[in-house]
Coordinates of C-alpha atoms and ligand atoms in Angstrom, one line a residue:
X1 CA 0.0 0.0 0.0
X2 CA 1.2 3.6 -0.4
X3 CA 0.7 5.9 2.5
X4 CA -1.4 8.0 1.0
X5 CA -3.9 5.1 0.7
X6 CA -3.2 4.7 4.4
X7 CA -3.6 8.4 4.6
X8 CA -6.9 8.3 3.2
X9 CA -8.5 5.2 4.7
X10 CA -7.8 6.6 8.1
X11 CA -9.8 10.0 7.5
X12 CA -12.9 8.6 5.4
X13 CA -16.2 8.0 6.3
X14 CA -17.5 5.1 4.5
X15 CA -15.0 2.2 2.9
X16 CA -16.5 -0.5 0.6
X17 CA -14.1 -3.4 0.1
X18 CA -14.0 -6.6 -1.5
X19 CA -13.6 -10.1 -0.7
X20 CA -9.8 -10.1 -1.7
X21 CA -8.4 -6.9 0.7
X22 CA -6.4 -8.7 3.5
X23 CA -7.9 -8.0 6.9
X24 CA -4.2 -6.8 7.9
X25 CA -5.6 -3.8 5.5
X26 CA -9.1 -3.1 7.7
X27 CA -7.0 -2.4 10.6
X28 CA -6.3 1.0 8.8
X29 CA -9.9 2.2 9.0
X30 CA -10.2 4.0 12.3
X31 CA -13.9 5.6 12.1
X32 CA -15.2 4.6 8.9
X33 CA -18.5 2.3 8.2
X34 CA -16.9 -0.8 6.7
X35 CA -19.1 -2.1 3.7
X36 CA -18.4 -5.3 2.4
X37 CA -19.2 -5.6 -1.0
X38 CA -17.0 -8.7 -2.5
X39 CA -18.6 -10.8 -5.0
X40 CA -18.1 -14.5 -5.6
X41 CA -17.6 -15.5 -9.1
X42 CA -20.6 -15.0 -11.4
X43 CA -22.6 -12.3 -9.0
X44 CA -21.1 -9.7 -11.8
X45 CA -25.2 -7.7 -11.4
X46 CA -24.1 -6.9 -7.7
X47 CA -22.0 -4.2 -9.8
X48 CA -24.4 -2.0 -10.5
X49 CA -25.7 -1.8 -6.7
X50 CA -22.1 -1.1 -6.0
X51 CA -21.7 1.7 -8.2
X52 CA -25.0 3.3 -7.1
X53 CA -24.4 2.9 -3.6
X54 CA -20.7 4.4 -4.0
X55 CA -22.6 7.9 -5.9
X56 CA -25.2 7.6 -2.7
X57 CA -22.5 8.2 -0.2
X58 CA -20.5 10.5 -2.3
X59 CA -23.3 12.8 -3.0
X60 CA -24.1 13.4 0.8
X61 CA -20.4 14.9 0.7
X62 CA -18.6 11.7 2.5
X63 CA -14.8 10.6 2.1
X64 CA -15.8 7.5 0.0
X65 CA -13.3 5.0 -0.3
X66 CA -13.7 2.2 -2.5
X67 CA -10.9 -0.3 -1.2
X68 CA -10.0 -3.1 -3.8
X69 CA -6.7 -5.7 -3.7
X70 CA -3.9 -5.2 -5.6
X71 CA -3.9 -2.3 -8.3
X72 CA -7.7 -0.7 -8.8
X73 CA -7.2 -0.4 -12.4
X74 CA -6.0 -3.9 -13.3
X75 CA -9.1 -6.5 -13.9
X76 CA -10.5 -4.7 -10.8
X77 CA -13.3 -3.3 -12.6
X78 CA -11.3 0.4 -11.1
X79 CA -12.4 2.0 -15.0
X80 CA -15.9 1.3 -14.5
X81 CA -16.7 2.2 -11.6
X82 CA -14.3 5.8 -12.1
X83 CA -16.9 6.3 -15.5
X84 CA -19.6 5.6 -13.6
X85 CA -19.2 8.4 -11.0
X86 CA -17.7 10.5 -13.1
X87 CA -20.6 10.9 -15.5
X88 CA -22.2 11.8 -12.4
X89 CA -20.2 14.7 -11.9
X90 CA -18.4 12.9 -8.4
X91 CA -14.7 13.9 -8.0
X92 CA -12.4 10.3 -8.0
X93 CA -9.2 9.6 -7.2
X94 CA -7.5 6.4 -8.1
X95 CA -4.3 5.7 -5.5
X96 CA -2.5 3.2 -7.4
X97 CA -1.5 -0.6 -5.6
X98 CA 0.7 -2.9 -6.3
X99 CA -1.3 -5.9 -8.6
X100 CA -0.8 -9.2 -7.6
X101 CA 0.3 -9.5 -11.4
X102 CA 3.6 -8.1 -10.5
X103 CA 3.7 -8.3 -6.9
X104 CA 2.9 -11.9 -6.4
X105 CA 5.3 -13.3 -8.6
X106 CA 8.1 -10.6 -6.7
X107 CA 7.7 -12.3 -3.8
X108 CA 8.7 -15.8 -4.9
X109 CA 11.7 -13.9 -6.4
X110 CA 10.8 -14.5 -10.4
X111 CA 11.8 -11.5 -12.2
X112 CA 9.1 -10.7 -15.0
X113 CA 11.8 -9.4 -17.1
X114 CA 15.1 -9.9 -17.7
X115 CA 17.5 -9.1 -20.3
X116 CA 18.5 -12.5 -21.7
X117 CA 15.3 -13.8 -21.5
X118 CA 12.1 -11.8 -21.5
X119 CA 11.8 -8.4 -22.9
X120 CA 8.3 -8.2 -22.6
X121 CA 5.1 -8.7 -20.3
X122 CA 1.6 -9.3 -21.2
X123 CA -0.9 -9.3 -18.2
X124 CA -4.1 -11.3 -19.3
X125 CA -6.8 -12.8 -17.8
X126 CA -8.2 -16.6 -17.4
X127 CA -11.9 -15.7 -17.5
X128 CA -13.4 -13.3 -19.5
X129 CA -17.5 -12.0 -19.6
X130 CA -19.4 -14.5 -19.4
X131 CA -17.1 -17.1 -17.7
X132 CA -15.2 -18.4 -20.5
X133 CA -10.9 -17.4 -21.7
X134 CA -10.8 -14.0 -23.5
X135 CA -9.0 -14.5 -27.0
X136 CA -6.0 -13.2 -26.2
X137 CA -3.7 -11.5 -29.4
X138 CA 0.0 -11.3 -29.4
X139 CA 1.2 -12.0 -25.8
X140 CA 5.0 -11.3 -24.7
X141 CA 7.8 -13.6 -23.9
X142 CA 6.3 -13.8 -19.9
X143 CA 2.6 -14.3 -19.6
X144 CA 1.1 -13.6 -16.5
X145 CA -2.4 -14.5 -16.2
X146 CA -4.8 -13.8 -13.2
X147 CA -7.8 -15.7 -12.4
X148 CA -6.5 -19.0 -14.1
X149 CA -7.8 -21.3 -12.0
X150 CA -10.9 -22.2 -13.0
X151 CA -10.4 -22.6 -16.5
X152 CA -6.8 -23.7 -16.4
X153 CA -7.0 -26.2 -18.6
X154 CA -8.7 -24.2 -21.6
X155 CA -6.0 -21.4 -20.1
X156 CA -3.4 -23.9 -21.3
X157 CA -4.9 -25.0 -24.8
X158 CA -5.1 -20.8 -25.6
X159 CA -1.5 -20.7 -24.6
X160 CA -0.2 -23.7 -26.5
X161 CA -2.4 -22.2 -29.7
X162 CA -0.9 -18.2 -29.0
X163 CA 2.7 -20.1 -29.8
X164 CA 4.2 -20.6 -26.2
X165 CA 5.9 -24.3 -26.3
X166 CA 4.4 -27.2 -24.4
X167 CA 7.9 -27.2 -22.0
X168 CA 7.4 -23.3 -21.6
X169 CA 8.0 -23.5 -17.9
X170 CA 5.4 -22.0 -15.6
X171 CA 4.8 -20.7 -11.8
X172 CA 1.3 -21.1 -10.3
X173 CA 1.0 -19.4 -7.3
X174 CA -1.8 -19.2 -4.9
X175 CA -2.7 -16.5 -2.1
X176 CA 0.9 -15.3 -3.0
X177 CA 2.0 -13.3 0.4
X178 CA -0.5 -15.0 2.5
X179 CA 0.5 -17.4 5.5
X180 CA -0.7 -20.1 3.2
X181 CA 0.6 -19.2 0.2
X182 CA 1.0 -22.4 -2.2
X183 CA 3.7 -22.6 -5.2
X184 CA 3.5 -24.9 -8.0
X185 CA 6.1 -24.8 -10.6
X186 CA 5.9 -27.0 -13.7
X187 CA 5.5 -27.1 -17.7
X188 CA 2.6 -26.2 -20.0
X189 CA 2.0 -29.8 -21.1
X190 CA 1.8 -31.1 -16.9
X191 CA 0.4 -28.5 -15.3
X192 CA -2.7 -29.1 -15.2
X193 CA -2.5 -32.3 -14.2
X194 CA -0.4 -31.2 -11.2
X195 CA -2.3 -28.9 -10.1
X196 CA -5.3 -31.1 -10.3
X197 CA -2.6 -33.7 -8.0
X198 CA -1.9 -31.5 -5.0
X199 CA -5.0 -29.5 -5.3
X200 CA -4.4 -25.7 -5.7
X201 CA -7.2 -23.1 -4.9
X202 CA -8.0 -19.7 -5.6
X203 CA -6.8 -16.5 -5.6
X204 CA -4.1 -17.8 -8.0
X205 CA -1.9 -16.3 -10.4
X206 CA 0.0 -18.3 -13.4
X207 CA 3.4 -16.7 -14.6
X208 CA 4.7 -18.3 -18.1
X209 CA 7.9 -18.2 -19.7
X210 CA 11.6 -18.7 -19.6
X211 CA 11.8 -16.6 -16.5
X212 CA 10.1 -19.3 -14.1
X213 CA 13.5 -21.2 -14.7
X214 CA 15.2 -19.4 -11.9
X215 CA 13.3 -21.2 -9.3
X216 CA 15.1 -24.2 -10.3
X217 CA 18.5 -22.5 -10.3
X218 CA 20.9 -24.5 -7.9
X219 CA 23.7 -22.1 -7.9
X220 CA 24.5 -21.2 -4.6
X221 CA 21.9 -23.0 -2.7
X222 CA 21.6 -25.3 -0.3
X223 CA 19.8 -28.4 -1.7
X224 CA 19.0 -31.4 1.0
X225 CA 18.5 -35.6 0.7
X226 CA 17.7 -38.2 2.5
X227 CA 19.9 -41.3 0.8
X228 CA 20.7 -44.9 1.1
X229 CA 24.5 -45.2 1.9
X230 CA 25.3 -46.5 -1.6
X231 CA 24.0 -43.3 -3.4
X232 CA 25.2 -40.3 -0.9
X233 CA 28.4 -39.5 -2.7
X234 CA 27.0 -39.4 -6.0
X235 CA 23.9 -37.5 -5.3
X236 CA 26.7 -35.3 -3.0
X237 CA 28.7 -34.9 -6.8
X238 CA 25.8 -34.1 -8.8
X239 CA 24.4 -31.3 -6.9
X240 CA 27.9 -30.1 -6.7
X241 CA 28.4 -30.1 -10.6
X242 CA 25.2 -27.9 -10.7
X243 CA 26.2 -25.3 -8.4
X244 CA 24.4 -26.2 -5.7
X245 CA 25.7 -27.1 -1.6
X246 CA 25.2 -30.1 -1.2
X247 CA 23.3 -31.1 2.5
X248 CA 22.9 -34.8 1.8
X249 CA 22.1 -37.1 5.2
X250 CA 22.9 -40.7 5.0
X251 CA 19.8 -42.7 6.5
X252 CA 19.4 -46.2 5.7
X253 CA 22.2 -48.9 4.3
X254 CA 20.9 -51.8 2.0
X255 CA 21.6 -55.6 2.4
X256 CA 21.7 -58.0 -0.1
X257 CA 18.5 -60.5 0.6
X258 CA 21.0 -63.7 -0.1
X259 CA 18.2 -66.3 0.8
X260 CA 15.9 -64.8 -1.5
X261 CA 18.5 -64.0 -4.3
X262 CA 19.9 -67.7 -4.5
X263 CA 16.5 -69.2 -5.0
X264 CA 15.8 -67.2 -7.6
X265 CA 19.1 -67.7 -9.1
X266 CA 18.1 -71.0 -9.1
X267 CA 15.3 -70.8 -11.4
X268 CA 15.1 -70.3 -15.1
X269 CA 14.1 -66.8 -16.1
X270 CA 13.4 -64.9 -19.5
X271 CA 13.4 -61.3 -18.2
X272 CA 14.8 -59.5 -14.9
X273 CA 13.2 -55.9 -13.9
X274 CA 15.2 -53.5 -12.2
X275 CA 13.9 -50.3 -10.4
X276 CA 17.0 -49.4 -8.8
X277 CA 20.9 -49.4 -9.0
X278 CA 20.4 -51.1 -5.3
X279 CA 18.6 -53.7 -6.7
X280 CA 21.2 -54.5 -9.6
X281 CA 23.7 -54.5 -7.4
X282 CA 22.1 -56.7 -5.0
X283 CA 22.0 -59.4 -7.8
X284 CA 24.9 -58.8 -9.7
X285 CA 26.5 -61.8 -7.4
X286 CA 24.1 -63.8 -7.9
X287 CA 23.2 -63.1 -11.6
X288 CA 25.1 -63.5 -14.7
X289 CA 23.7 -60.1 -15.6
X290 CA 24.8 -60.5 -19.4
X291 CA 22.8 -63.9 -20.5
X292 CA 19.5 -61.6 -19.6
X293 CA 17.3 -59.8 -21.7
X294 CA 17.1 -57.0 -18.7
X295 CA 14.0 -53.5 -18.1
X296 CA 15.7 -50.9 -16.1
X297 CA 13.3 -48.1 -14.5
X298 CA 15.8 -44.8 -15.2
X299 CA 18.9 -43.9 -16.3
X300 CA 20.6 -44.6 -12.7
X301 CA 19.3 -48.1 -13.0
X302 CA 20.5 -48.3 -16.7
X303 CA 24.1 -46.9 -15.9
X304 CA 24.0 -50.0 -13.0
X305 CA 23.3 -52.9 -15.0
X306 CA 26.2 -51.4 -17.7
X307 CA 28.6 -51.4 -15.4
X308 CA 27.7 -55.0 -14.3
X309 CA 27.7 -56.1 -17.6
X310 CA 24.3 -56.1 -19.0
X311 CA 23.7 -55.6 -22.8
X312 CA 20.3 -56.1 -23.6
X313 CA 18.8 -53.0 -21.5
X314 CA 14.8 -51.7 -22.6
X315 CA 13.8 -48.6 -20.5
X316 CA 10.2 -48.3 -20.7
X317 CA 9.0 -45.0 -21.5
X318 CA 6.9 -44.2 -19.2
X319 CA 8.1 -43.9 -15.2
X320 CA 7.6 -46.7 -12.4
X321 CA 5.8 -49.8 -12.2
X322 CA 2.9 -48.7 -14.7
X323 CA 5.7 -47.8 -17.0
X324 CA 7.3 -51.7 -16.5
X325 CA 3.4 -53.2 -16.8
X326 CA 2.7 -51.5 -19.9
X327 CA 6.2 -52.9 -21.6
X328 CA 5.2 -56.2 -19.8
X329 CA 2.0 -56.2 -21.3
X330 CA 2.2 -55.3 -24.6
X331 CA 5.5 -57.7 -25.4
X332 CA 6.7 -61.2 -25.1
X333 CA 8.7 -61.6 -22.4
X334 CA 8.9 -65.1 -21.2
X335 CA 9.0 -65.6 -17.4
X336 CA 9.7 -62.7 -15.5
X337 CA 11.6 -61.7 -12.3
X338 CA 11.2 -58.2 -11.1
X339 CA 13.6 -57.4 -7.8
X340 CA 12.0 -54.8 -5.8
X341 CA 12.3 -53.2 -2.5
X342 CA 10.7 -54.6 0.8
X343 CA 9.7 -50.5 0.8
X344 CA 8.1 -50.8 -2.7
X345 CA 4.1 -50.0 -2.6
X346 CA 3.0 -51.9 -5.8
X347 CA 3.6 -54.9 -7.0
X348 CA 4.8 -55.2 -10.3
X349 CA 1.6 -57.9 -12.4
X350 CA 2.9 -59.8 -14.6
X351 CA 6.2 -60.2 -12.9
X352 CA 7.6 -62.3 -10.0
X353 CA 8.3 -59.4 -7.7
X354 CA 11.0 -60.7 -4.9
X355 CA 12.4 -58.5 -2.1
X356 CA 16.2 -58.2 -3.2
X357 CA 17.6 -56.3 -0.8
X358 CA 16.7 -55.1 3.3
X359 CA 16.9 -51.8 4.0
X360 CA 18.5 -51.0 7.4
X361 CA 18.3 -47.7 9.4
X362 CA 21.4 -45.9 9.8
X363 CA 20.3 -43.4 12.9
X364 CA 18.4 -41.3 10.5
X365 CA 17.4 -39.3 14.2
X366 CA 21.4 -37.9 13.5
X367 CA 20.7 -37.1 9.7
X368 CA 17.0 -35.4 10.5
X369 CA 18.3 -33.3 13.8
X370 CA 21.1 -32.1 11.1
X371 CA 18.7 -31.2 9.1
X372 CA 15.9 -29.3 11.3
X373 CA 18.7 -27.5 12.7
X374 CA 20.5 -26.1 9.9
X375 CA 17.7 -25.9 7.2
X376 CA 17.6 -26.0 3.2
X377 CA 16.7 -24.4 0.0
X378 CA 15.7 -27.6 -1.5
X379 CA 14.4 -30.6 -0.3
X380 CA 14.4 -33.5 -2.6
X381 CA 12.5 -36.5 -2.1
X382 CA 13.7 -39.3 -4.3
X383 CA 11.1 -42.3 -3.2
X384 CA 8.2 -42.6 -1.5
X385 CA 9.1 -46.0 0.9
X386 CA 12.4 -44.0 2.1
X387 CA 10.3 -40.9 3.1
X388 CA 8.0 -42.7 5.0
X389 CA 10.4 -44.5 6.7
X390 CA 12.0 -41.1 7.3
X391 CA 9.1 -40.1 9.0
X392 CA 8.1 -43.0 10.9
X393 CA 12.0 -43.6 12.6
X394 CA 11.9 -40.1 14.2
X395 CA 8.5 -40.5 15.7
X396 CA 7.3 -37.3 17.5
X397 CA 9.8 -35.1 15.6
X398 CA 8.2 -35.8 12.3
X399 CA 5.5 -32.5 12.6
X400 CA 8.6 -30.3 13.2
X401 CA 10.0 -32.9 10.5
X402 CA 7.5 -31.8 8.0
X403 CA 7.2 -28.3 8.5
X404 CA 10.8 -27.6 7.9
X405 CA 10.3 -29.6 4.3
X406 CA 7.3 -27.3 4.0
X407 CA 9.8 -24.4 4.2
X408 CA 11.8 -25.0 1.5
X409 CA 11.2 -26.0 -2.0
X410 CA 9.5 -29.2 -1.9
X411 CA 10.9 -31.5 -5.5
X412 CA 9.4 -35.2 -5.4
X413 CA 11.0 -37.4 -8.2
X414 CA 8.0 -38.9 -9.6
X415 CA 3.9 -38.9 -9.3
X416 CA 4.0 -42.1 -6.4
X417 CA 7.0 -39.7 -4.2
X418 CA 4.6 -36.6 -4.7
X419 CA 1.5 -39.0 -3.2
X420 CA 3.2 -39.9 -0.7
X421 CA 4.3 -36.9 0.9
X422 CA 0.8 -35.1 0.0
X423 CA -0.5 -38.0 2.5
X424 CA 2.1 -37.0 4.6
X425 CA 1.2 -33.1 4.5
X426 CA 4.2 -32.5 2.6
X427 CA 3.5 -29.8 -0.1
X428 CA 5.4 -30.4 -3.1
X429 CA 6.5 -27.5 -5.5
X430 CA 7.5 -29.5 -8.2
X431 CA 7.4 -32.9 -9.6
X432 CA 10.2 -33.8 -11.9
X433 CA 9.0 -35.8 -15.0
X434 CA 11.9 -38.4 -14.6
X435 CA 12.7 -40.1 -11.7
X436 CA 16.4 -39.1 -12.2
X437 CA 18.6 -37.0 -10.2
X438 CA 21.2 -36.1 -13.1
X439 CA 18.2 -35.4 -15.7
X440 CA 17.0 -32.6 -13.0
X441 CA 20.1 -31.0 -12.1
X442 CA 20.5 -30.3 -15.4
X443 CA 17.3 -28.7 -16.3
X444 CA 19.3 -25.0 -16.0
Ligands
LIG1 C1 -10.6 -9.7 -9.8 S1 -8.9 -9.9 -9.9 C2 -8.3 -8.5 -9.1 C3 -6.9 -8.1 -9.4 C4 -6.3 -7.0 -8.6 N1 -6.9 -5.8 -9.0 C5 -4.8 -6.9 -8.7 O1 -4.3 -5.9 -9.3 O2 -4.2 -7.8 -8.2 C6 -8.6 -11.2 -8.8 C7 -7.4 -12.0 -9.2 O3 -6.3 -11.4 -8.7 C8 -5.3 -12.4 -8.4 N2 -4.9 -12.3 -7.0 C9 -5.3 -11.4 -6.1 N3 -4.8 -11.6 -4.9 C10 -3.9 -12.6 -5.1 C11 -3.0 -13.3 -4.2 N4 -2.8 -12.9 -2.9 N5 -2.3 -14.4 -4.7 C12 -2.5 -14.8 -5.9 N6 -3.3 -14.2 -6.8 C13 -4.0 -13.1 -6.4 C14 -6.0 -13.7 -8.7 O4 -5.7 -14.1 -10.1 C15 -7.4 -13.4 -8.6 O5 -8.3 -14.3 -9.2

């Protein structure tokens, strides 16, 4: 707010405000009568009582204030209301705000312009008379659009058809600067979808463009994990690489399942499944990894079985066990062993799933009082069984647990990590498409 708007609200005699202006705002108004006048979506006819109840007041010679969010005069209907009493021969003055347009996306620190990537802005917005998206003409190389929520999708298609690219990244933010104030960063092709995920509500603005980038910029800041022994020096190197300080806490150590791994090697099989590089390298002594026609899940898993010899390596394309089923299904594959984790949620059909390894705590208590203490920029959660384990070991500390996540920048690696942590109340801000570390730090 400016202080003349402060100014003002504290010497008028009626204020009529709207369902957006944050109550902080209200405390300004000393002795006028407070008129609430917001409108849900759709009540568009309460306009007109508006504007004839604002000339009322005004004609009796009163300090009229009409108290709207963000900027009056951006999609806050400021111009019709200013004809309206103008016409009428009442004396307005606009005091300018700061729109959420600009303002919102400030706060989370995404510069609307910038020299090597975005020379212009267009401010547009999701729902236009009637309900349904405006046509929009030429828009700029960042696109911020209020009021997207409801028609996101359609939002999307108008986008996709105005030229922006389906990997155009994008920021949705909702009840930016409020206490529970919700980010969402993504793509044009998976936002929707996302959103849908976590659930994202209204007030909401969605920023488009190359800009958005920077909220995955590593350089500089401190990025957190929770790892198995066997992958804490790579994921350690990777963020590194990126630019990023590395805060990665040891938690649990795997085991070989030798019982369960001789049996099978026992057996004849056609196929092996791998969803991990613990899991290849749980049977690599018990499997002649070569003679197998082998699915790795991810280019970790992939770079595992190379390095234990493997040569006939399929990666489905789609992520996870639905990504394994719908290879499974759709080919001949003979008889199939899939080695999982005892953490693992769904069984793979199709497959025999065995338990090839056992996870065992490593005092994750050390790795998580580490971690409350000093803090992060970025949490990453790489898999949905070692976050709830997480969780569970430290017991009463997992609110505190939690709300520190909740505090930085949430990243799951995959839709069955994002579940998980949702079920946990862990908001997530984005969900990479891959379940691969090296893939992410190199999306800047
Ligand atoms: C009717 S428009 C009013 C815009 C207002 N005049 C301005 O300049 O911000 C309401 C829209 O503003 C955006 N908005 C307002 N407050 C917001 C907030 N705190 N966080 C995110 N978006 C907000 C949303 O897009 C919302 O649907």
């Amino acid at each position: 707010m400016t202080l003349r708007a402060i100014r003002i609200l504290k010497k008028a005699d009626v204020v009529f405000y709207d369902r957006l202006v944050n109550p902080e705002i209200l405390k300004y108004v000393v002795r006028a009568k407070k008129v609430f006048v917001g409108k849900s979506a759709g009540e568009s006819s309460k306009q007109q009582w508006i504007n004839r109840a604002l000339y009322r007041e005004a004609k009796k010679g009163k300090t009229v204030v009409r108290l709207k969010n963000g900027d009056p005069m951006v999609f806050g209907r400021g111009g019709e209301e200013l004809e309206y009493l103008r016409t009428r021969g009442i004396e307005v003055e606009v005091i300018p705000g700061l729109t959420s347009a600009i303002a919102v996306p400030g706060l989370e620190r995404i510069p609307l312009t910038h020299r090597k990537l975005s020379s212009s802005l267009t401010i547009v917005s999701g729902r236009g008379v009637g309900g349904s998206v405006p046509r929009w003409k030429s828009l700029g190389d960042t696109v911020v659009i209020l009021m997207p929520i409801e028609n996101l999708s359609s939002v999307v298609r108008r986008l996709l058809s105005s030229g922006k690219r389906k990997q155009t990244p994008c920021a949705l933010i909702s009840k930016g600067s409020r206490i529970d104030r919700k980010i969402i960063v993504s793509d044009l092709q998976h936002v929707v979808d996302f959103s849908r995920t976590v659930g994202i509500s209204p007030p909401a603005v969605l920023v488009v463009g190359e800009v958005v980038r920077s909220l995955l910029d590593w350089r500089g800041r401190r990025v957190a994990a929770f790892r198995c022994r066997s992958e804490v020096r790579r994921t350690k190197k990777l963020i590194k690489a990126a630019g990023g300080r590395p805060m990665v806490f040891e938690v649990c150590k795997t085991i070989p399942a030798q019982e369960n791994l001789a049996k099978a090697a026992s057996q004849r099989w056609d196929t092996l499944v791998f969803m991990s590089a613990n899991g290849v390298r749980s049977a690599a002594d018990f499997f002649e990894l070569s003679k197998y026609r082998v699915i790795a899940v991810g280019g970790r898993t992939r770079e595992e079985l190379l390095k234990h010899g493997a040569t006939k390596i399929l990666v489905p394309e789609v992520h996870g066990v639905a990504g394994v089923q719908k290879l499974l299904k759709n080919g001949r594959f003979g008889r199939v062993l899939a080695f999982r984790s005892p953490l693992a949620k769904r069984k793979i059909r199709g497959a025999v799933n065995l338990v090839a390894y056992h996870v065992k705590l490593t005092r994750p208590e050390r790795a998580v009082k580490e971690y409350l203490r000093s803090g992060s920029d970025f949490t990453i959660l790489t898999s949905a069984g070692l976050l709830e384990l997480v969780l569970k070991s430290v017991g009463k500390a997992s609110p505190k647990l939690v709300r520190k996540m909740n505090e930085s920048f949430v990243i799951s690696l995959g839709r069955e990590v994002t579940k998980a942590a949702l079920r946990s109340e862990i908001w997530v801000n984005y969900e990479a498409e891959k379940p691969c570390l090296k893939t992410l730090f190199s999306l800047r």
